[in-house]
Short mmCIF file of C-alpha atoms and ligand atoms in Angstrom, two decimals:
data_model
loop_
_atom_site.label_atom_id
_atom_site.label_comp_id
_atom_site.label_asym_id
_atom_site.label_seq_id
_atom_site.Cartn_x
_atom_site.Cartn_y
_atom_site.Cartn_z
CA MET A 1 64.79 79.05 137.97
CA THR A 2 67.38 81.76 138.60
CA THR A 3 67.92 85.28 137.32
CA ASP A 4 71.42 86.62 137.52
CA SER A 5 73.77 88.65 135.39
CA ARG A 6 77.35 89.29 134.34
CA ALA A 7 78.65 92.84 134.27
CA ILE A 8 79.21 93.16 130.53
CA TYR A 9 77.54 91.68 127.45
CA ALA A 10 79.73 89.54 125.20
CA PRO A 11 78.56 87.06 122.57
CA LEU A 12 79.43 83.49 123.51
CA SER A 13 81.27 80.93 121.42
CA GLU A 14 81.38 77.13 121.59
CA SER A 15 84.23 77.37 124.08
CA THR A 16 83.20 80.40 126.18
CA VAL A 17 79.69 78.99 126.67
CA ILE A 18 81.26 76.18 128.70
CA ASP A 19 83.12 78.71 130.87
CA TYR A 20 79.83 80.56 131.30
CA ILE A 21 78.01 77.41 132.44
CA ARG A 22 80.82 76.47 134.84
CA ASP A 23 80.39 79.82 136.56
CA SER A 24 76.57 79.73 136.61
CA PRO A 25 73.86 78.38 138.92
CA LEU A 26 73.48 75.45 136.48
CA ILE A 27 76.36 73.83 138.41
CA GLY A 28 74.53 72.06 141.18
CA GLN A 29 71.16 72.54 139.48
CA VAL A 30 71.82 70.39 136.38
CA PHE A 31 75.56 69.61 136.22
CA GLY A 32 78.10 68.51 138.81
CA ALA A 33 81.14 70.72 139.47
CA LYS A 34 83.48 68.15 137.95
CA ASP A 35 81.36 67.05 135.00
CA PRO A 36 83.31 67.10 131.72
CA LEU A 37 81.24 69.56 129.65
CA VAL A 38 81.11 69.82 125.87
CA SER A 39 79.20 72.24 123.63
CA GLN A 40 77.74 72.33 120.18
CA ASP A 41 76.68 75.30 118.05
CA LEU A 42 73.06 74.62 117.03
CA ALA A 43 72.14 78.03 115.59
CA ASP A 44 70.06 77.66 112.45
CA GLY A 45 67.29 80.25 112.87
CA ASN A 46 67.49 83.78 111.51
CA VAL A 47 68.21 85.66 114.66
CA ASN A 48 70.09 84.23 117.69
CA LEU A 49 73.02 82.16 118.93
CA VAL A 50 72.02 78.70 120.21
CA PHE A 51 74.34 76.21 121.93
CA ARG A 52 73.81 72.80 123.47
CA VAL A 53 75.96 72.19 126.54
CA SER A 54 76.10 68.66 127.90
CA VAL A 55 78.32 66.29 129.79
CA ARG A 56 80.49 64.32 127.39
CA SER A 57 78.16 61.30 127.44
CA GLY A 58 75.32 63.50 126.08
CA ARG A 59 73.04 63.83 129.10
CA PRO A 60 72.22 65.88 131.06
CA SER A 61 72.23 68.81 128.68
CA VAL A 62 70.82 72.33 128.38
CA ILE A 63 70.23 74.86 125.62
CA VAL A 64 71.82 78.30 125.87
CA LYS A 65 70.06 80.84 123.65
CA GLN A 66 71.74 84.23 123.41
CA ALA A 67 70.57 87.32 121.56
CA LEU A 68 73.03 89.12 119.31
CA PRO A 69 72.71 92.87 118.74
CA TYR A 70 71.77 92.04 115.15
CA ALA A 71 70.00 89.26 113.20
CA ARG A 72 72.54 86.41 113.02
CA ALA A 73 71.60 85.23 109.54
CA VAL A 74 71.70 88.72 108.02
CA GLY A 75 74.55 90.41 109.88
CA GLU A 76 75.34 93.68 111.60
CA GLY A 77 73.45 95.64 108.96
CA PHE A 78 70.23 94.31 110.55
CA PRO A 79 70.35 95.58 114.16
CA MET A 80 68.04 93.98 116.72
CA PRO A 81 67.87 94.99 120.40
CA LEU A 82 69.25 92.67 123.09
CA ASP A 83 66.23 93.26 125.33
CA ARG A 84 64.31 90.73 123.22
CA ALA A 85 65.87 88.01 125.41
CA GLU A 86 64.19 89.44 128.48
CA ARG A 87 60.83 89.65 126.70
CA GLU A 88 61.18 86.06 125.57
CA PHE A 89 62.03 84.98 129.12
CA ARG A 90 59.01 86.81 130.55
CA VAL A 91 56.66 85.44 127.91
CA LEU A 92 57.92 81.87 128.40
CA THR A 93 57.23 82.33 132.11
CA VAL A 94 53.66 83.51 131.47
CA GLU A 95 53.01 80.78 128.90
CA ALA A 96 54.27 78.12 131.32
CA GLN A 97 51.52 79.25 133.72
CA GLN A 98 48.86 79.43 130.99
CA CYS A 99 49.82 76.15 129.27
CA PRO A 100 51.89 73.94 131.58
CA GLY A 101 53.95 71.47 129.53
CA LEU A 102 53.63 73.28 126.21
CA VAL A 103 56.73 75.49 126.52
CA PRO A 104 60.33 74.55 127.47
CA HIS A 105 61.38 74.77 131.10
CA VAL A 106 63.67 77.76 131.78
CA TYR A 107 66.56 77.21 134.22
CA HIS A 108 68.22 80.60 134.15
CA PHE A 109 67.98 84.09 132.66
CA ASP A 110 70.81 86.63 132.44
CA PRO A 111 69.62 90.08 131.31
CA VAL A 112 73.09 91.55 130.68
CA MET A 113 74.31 88.60 128.61
CA ALA A 114 70.84 88.54 127.00
CA LEU A 115 70.64 84.79 127.37
CA ILE A 116 68.22 82.14 128.49
CA ILE A 117 69.27 78.67 129.60
CA MET A 118 66.48 76.21 129.03
CA GLU A 119 65.52 72.58 128.84
CA ASP A 120 67.20 70.70 125.97
CA LEU A 121 64.45 69.00 123.99
CA GLN A 122 66.82 66.31 122.73
CA ASP A 123 64.02 63.90 121.86
CA HIS A 124 62.19 66.55 119.84
CA ARG A 125 62.82 68.08 116.45
CA ILE A 126 61.71 71.29 114.78
CA LEU A 127 58.19 70.71 113.42
CA ARG A 128 59.10 72.09 109.98
CA GLN A 129 61.81 69.42 109.66
CA GLY A 130 59.46 66.69 110.86
CA LEU A 131 56.79 67.67 108.34
CA MET A 132 59.36 67.91 105.54
CA HIS A 133 60.28 64.30 106.40
CA GLN A 134 56.65 63.20 106.33
CA GLN A 135 56.34 62.53 110.05
CA ARG A 136 52.94 62.41 111.74
CA TYR A 137 52.32 63.82 115.20
CA PRO A 138 49.01 62.61 116.63
CA HIS A 139 48.92 65.13 119.52
CA LEU A 140 50.15 68.14 117.59
CA ALA A 141 46.92 69.73 116.38
CA TYR A 142 45.17 69.37 119.71
CA ASP A 143 48.20 70.76 121.60
CA LEU A 144 48.50 73.76 119.28
CA GLY A 145 44.76 74.51 119.32
CA ARG A 146 44.90 74.42 123.10
CA PHE A 147 48.06 76.56 123.22
CA LEU A 148 46.41 79.19 121.03
CA ALA A 149 43.15 79.20 122.96
CA ARG A 150 44.76 79.43 126.39
CA THR A 151 47.51 81.96 125.63
CA LEU A 152 45.19 84.21 123.64
CA PHE A 153 42.12 84.01 125.86
CA MET A 154 44.03 84.34 129.14
CA SER A 155 45.83 87.50 128.01
CA SER A 156 42.74 89.14 126.53
CA ASP A 157 40.19 91.53 128.00
CA PHE A 158 37.91 88.49 128.41
CA ALA A 159 40.17 87.17 131.18
CA LEU A 160 42.25 90.03 132.57
CA ASP A 161 41.07 92.85 134.75
CA SER A 162 40.74 96.06 132.72
CA ALA A 163 43.70 97.80 134.39
CA ASP A 164 45.86 94.66 134.24
CA LYS A 165 45.25 94.32 130.51
CA LYS A 166 46.46 97.88 129.98
CA ARG A 167 49.54 97.11 132.06
CA TRP A 168 50.21 94.06 129.84
CA VAL A 169 50.06 96.24 126.73
CA GLN A 170 52.81 98.39 128.25
CA ALA A 171 54.82 95.59 129.81
CA TYR A 172 55.05 93.61 126.56
CA SER A 173 55.52 96.58 124.25
CA ASN A 174 58.00 95.38 121.60
CA PRO A 175 58.54 98.29 119.20
CA ALA A 176 61.74 97.13 117.50
CA LEU A 177 60.60 93.60 116.71
CA CYS A 178 57.11 94.78 115.71
CA ARG A 179 58.87 97.10 113.28
CA VAL A 180 60.78 94.11 111.86
CA THR A 181 57.44 92.38 111.24
CA GLU A 182 55.82 95.51 109.79
CA ASP A 183 58.74 95.81 107.37
CA LEU A 184 59.50 92.19 106.51
CA VAL A 185 55.96 90.80 106.50
CA PHE A 186 53.63 93.62 105.48
CA THR A 187 55.72 96.12 103.51
CA GLN A 188 58.88 95.02 101.71
CA PRO A 189 57.50 91.91 99.91
CA PHE A 190 54.76 94.05 98.36
CA GLN A 191 57.12 96.52 96.72
CA ASN A 192 60.52 96.46 95.08
CA HIS A 193 62.90 96.42 98.05
CA PRO A 194 66.58 95.39 98.30
CA ASN A 195 65.86 92.94 101.15
CA ASN A 196 63.60 90.88 98.88
CA HIS A 197 64.80 87.87 96.92
CA TRP A 198 62.98 85.28 94.87
CA HIS A 199 63.64 82.59 92.33
CA SER A 200 64.24 84.10 88.89
CA ALA A 201 61.52 81.90 87.37
CA LEU A 202 58.99 83.83 89.48
CA GLN A 203 59.91 87.24 88.10
CA THR A 204 56.55 87.81 86.37
CA ASP A 205 54.59 86.54 89.38
CA VAL A 206 56.46 88.87 91.73
CA HIS A 207 55.90 91.89 89.48
CA SER A 208 52.21 91.07 89.30
CA VAL A 209 52.03 91.11 93.13
CA TRP A 210 53.61 94.58 93.14
CA ALA A 211 51.22 95.79 90.44
CA ASP A 212 48.10 94.49 92.20
CA ASP A 213 46.61 97.52 93.93
CA ALA A 214 43.59 95.60 95.25
CA LEU A 215 45.92 93.10 96.91
CA ARG A 216 48.23 95.79 98.25
CA SER A 217 45.26 97.70 99.72
CA ASP A 218 44.15 94.59 101.58
CA VAL A 219 47.70 93.97 102.83
CA LEU A 220 47.79 97.53 104.11
CA HIS A 221 44.54 96.82 105.95
CA TRP A 222 46.10 93.77 107.67
CA LYS A 223 49.22 95.78 108.51
CA TYR A 224 47.00 98.39 110.13
CA VAL A 225 45.17 95.71 112.14
CA PHE A 226 48.55 94.28 113.21
CA MET A 227 49.71 97.71 114.36
CA THR A 228 46.56 98.81 116.18
CA HIS A 229 44.59 95.86 117.55
CA ALA A 230 45.89 95.23 121.10
CA GLU A 231 43.74 92.13 121.63
CA ALA A 232 45.95 89.59 123.45
CA LEU A 233 49.59 88.73 124.20
CA ILE A 234 50.55 86.97 120.98
CA HIS A 235 53.64 84.89 120.19
CA GLY A 236 54.32 87.10 117.19
CA ASP A 237 56.30 84.59 115.08
CA LEU A 238 54.35 81.35 115.37
CA HIS A 239 55.40 79.14 112.48
CA THR A 240 56.50 75.54 112.12
CA GLY A 241 60.09 76.60 112.93
CA SER A 242 58.92 77.88 116.34
CA ILE A 243 57.51 74.52 117.44
CA MET A 244 59.36 71.41 118.62
CA VAL A 245 57.75 68.00 118.53
CA SER A 246 58.19 64.38 119.50
CA ALA A 247 55.77 61.52 118.97
CA THR A 248 54.01 62.42 122.20
CA ASP A 249 54.88 66.02 123.03
CA THR A 250 54.68 69.57 121.65
CA LYS A 251 56.64 72.60 122.79
CA VAL A 252 56.23 76.15 121.47
CA ILE A 253 59.53 78.07 121.52
CA ASP A 254 60.96 81.48 120.57
CA PRO A 255 58.36 84.09 121.64
CA GLU A 256 60.79 87.00 121.21
CA PHE A 257 58.42 88.78 118.79
CA ALA A 258 55.62 88.71 121.39
CA PHE A 259 53.50 91.79 122.05
CA VAL A 260 49.85 92.59 122.70
CA GLY A 261 48.44 92.37 119.19
CA PRO A 262 45.73 90.66 117.13
CA MET A 263 45.03 87.03 118.07
CA ALA A 264 44.61 86.08 114.42
CA PHE A 265 48.22 86.95 113.61
CA ASP A 266 49.39 83.84 115.50
CA ILE A 267 46.65 81.59 114.14
CA GLY A 268 47.03 82.80 110.56
CA SER A 269 50.81 82.49 110.58
CA LEU A 270 50.68 78.92 111.89
CA LEU A 271 47.98 77.86 109.42
CA ALA A 272 49.89 79.54 106.57
CA HIS A 273 53.04 77.53 107.24
CA LEU A 274 51.00 74.34 107.39
CA ALA A 275 49.33 75.31 104.12
CA ILE A 276 52.76 75.83 102.53
CA ASN A 277 53.76 72.36 103.73
CA TYR A 278 50.50 70.94 102.36
CA LEU A 279 51.21 72.47 98.94
CA VAL A 280 54.77 71.10 98.96
CA HIS A 281 53.48 67.56 99.54
CA ALA A 282 50.45 67.88 97.25
CA ILE A 283 52.35 69.39 94.30
CA ALA A 284 55.97 68.28 94.71
CA GLY A 285 55.48 65.01 96.63
CA THR A 286 58.07 62.31 95.94
CA ALA A 287 58.01 58.51 95.99
CA GLU A 288 58.70 58.78 99.73
CA THR A 289 55.54 60.80 100.40
CA PRO A 290 53.10 58.43 102.14
CA PRO A 291 49.64 58.29 100.54
CA GLY A 292 47.32 60.79 102.18
CA TYR A 293 50.16 62.75 103.82
CA ALA A 294 49.16 66.11 102.29
CA ASP A 295 45.52 65.59 103.28
CA GLY A 296 46.74 64.80 106.79
CA ILE A 297 48.22 68.32 106.97
CA LEU A 298 44.81 69.74 106.10
CA GLY A 299 43.45 67.63 108.96
CA VAL A 300 46.01 69.19 111.31
CA MET A 301 44.90 72.68 110.19
CA ARG A 302 41.23 71.78 110.73
CA THR A 303 41.83 70.32 114.19
CA ILE A 304 43.97 73.26 115.31
CA TRP A 305 41.11 75.59 114.45
CA THR A 306 38.30 73.45 115.88
CA THR A 307 40.26 72.82 119.08
CA PHE A 308 41.02 76.52 119.37
CA VAL A 309 37.30 77.33 119.05
CA THR A 310 36.16 74.64 121.50
CA GLU A 311 38.78 75.53 124.11
CA PHE A 312 38.29 79.27 123.71
CA GLN A 313 34.55 78.92 124.24
CA ALA A 314 35.12 76.60 127.21
CA LEU A 315 37.36 79.25 128.78
CA TRP A 316 34.61 81.82 128.25
CA VAL A 317 32.21 79.56 130.16
CA GLN A 318 34.69 78.56 132.89
CA SER A 319 36.05 82.05 133.54
CA PRO A 320 33.11 84.19 134.59
CA HIS A 321 34.10 87.79 133.90
CA GLU A 322 32.32 91.08 133.44
CA LEU A 323 32.87 90.68 129.67
CA ALA A 324 31.26 87.20 129.52
CA PRO A 325 29.35 87.39 126.23
CA PRO A 326 26.22 85.66 124.88
CA THR A 327 26.74 82.74 122.49
CA ALA A 328 25.85 84.77 119.40
CA TYR A 329 28.56 87.29 120.24
CA GLN A 330 31.08 84.48 120.81
CA GLN A 331 30.28 82.98 117.43
CA ALA A 332 30.59 86.30 115.65
CA TYR A 333 33.87 87.01 117.46
CA LEU A 334 35.36 83.67 116.44
CA ARG A 335 34.21 84.11 112.82
CA ARG A 336 36.03 87.43 112.77
CA ILE A 337 39.15 85.70 114.10
CA LEU A 338 38.85 83.16 111.26
CA ARG A 339 38.56 85.91 108.64
CA GLU A 340 41.52 87.77 110.12
CA SER A 341 43.57 84.55 110.35
CA THR A 342 42.96 83.97 106.65
CA GLY A 343 44.05 87.51 105.78
CA PHE A 344 47.17 87.42 107.95
CA GLY A 345 47.98 83.89 106.74
CA GLY A 346 47.83 84.99 103.11
CA VAL A 347 50.29 87.83 103.77
CA GLU A 348 52.63 85.41 105.56
CA MET A 349 52.59 83.00 102.60
CA ILE A 350 53.53 85.69 100.10
CA ARG A 351 56.31 87.12 102.26
CA ARG A 352 57.92 83.67 102.54
CA VAL A 353 58.32 83.55 98.74
CA ILE A 354 59.33 87.16 98.00
CA GLY A 355 60.66 88.67 101.22
CA LEU A 356 63.89 88.42 103.20
CA ALA A 357 63.10 85.24 105.17
CA HIS A 358 62.18 82.14 103.18
CA VAL A 359 61.25 78.63 104.34
CA ALA A 360 63.08 75.34 103.92
CA ASP A 361 59.87 73.51 102.88
CA LEU A 362 60.03 75.39 99.55
CA ASP A 363 63.77 76.00 99.26
CA THR A 364 64.65 72.30 99.52
CA ILE A 365 62.36 71.03 96.74
CA ALA A 366 64.98 69.28 94.62
CA GLU A 367 63.42 69.48 91.16
CA PRO A 368 63.55 73.12 89.91
CA SER A 369 60.30 73.09 87.92
CA GLN A 370 58.45 71.56 90.88
CA GLN A 371 59.94 74.19 93.15
CA THR A 372 58.80 76.99 90.87
CA ARG A 373 55.33 75.49 90.49
CA THR A 374 54.92 75.10 94.24
CA ALA A 375 56.23 78.58 95.09
CA ARG A 376 53.95 80.07 92.42
CA THR A 377 51.01 78.23 93.99
CA VAL A 378 51.96 79.60 97.42
CA LEU A 379 51.74 83.10 95.91
CA THR A 380 48.37 82.27 94.33
CA LEU A 381 47.02 80.82 97.56
CA GLY A 382 48.36 83.74 99.59
CA ARG A 383 46.53 86.11 97.29
CA SER A 384 43.37 84.04 97.48
CA TRP A 385 43.43 83.88 101.32
CA ILE A 386 43.88 87.67 101.43
CA MET A 387 41.26 88.57 98.84
CA GLN A 388 38.70 85.99 100.02
CA SER A 389 39.23 86.45 103.75
CA HIS A 390 36.00 88.44 104.13
CA ALA A 391 34.02 85.39 102.89
CA MET A 392 35.37 82.83 105.38
CA ALA A 393 32.51 81.45 107.47
CA THR A 394 34.05 78.14 108.58
CA ILE A 395 37.48 76.53 108.49
CA GLU A 396 36.20 74.42 105.58
CA ASP A 397 36.11 77.59 103.47
CA MET A 398 39.80 78.21 104.11
CA LEU A 399 40.66 74.56 103.43
CA ALA A 400 38.63 74.63 100.20
CA LEU A 401 40.66 77.59 98.90
CA THR A 402 43.78 75.61 99.78
CA THR A 403 42.82 72.39 98.00
CA GLU A 404 41.55 74.37 94.99
CA ALA A 405 44.95 76.04 94.64
CA ALA A 406 46.71 72.66 94.73
CA ALA A 407 44.27 71.12 92.25
CA SER A 408 44.59 74.04 89.87
CA SER A 409 48.39 73.82 90.02
CA GLN A 410 48.31 70.06 89.34
CA GLN A 411 46.16 70.71 86.27
CA GLY A 412 48.78 73.17 85.04
CA GLY A 413 46.73 76.23 86.00
C1 SR1 B 1 65.78 89.06 110.37
S1 SR1 B 1 64.48 88.30 111.13
C2 SR1 B 1 63.65 87.50 109.86
C3 SR1 B 1 62.53 86.68 110.31
O1 SR1 B 1 62.99 85.70 111.21
C4 SR1 B 1 62.11 85.61 112.31
O2 SR1 B 1 61.88 84.28 112.62
C5 SR1 B 1 60.86 86.36 111.90
O3 SR1 B 1 59.98 85.51 111.17
C6 SR1 B 1 61.42 87.41 111.03
O4 SR1 B 1 60.47 87.97 110.16
MG1 MG B 2 62.21 82.71 115.91
#
């Protein structure tokens, strides 16, 4: 892996990205000097430029991900700092050590151009797309439970030396992107804000969220936890669009929102997006939905959590440390993480219906009344995860709330 930079930042295009590669250490490392290179614009997330560059036959190929000084999908009115590329590069490097094989290989980082050149996962697809097309991934839940346990444990005070942990808090400080999350996740969706948008059929539901002071107080609590609890180096935007999968492999991508924050923010966000996908299949399933597919998503949620717990506890045992706690403390700690995951997950569900950034699982439901019903149920479940979070003792409690919301929606509730 190389680190190198051009003198001046300039956003790349489909043609200039080829010039960039021709003049980079990728020649010799991945491509030959005379290889006929082609490129493809693959950007479909909210934030960055993404290109595939390959030889004309298709392989070998690499992905070039470049930060823009603003959020790509919103425009220049939504500034975002270029230094997020460097943070993403550093976090991918740390995660590759913590979880070999679960993040893409990085070939090259250029801090001035704010770009990372990484492995092209051509045989993978974005998990959200795979789940929307009713694919099953037998290794997924285990891989993600392990990813969560290892990244979170190994960057926490349970693994790091006290002074090192404090250095990590500084080194991964991410004020601008944390502010994006504070605004887009915890604040704007819970009040009337011009960045919000929602389906007109949900007007009453949205107004009842804004009028619900008990709910808004709890959301404020979770925002405060997000802002103050420097527990571990978290991914910061871990949803089914930040994961790539094949039948046999899982890769977690896009850690640009990473900072030292509450472990449960990652777990809750991931489980929330799976719960949204569960509701889509349970409520708006089509003739193509295989029997049992929605329940399979619940199984993925369960196994992510149980694997996380098992692996996290194994790391506690295997990594003797001055903070090695007794079993009762471990159990209480992990129950707190479950409660917090439920709270954070509920906030994430609601923001994906009302806030700036929506999800394709819901937006692509073809039949309008089914789409409304499902989105309304996501709001109901989000509220229930938030308001019931204090009562979560096991993952089955969270799954029960989830199946109850689906059942109530199917009965017209
Ligand atoms: C303008 S950024 C909107 C959202 O996209 C990212 O993936 C984060 O989820 C952020 O909240
Ligand atoms: Mg992202």
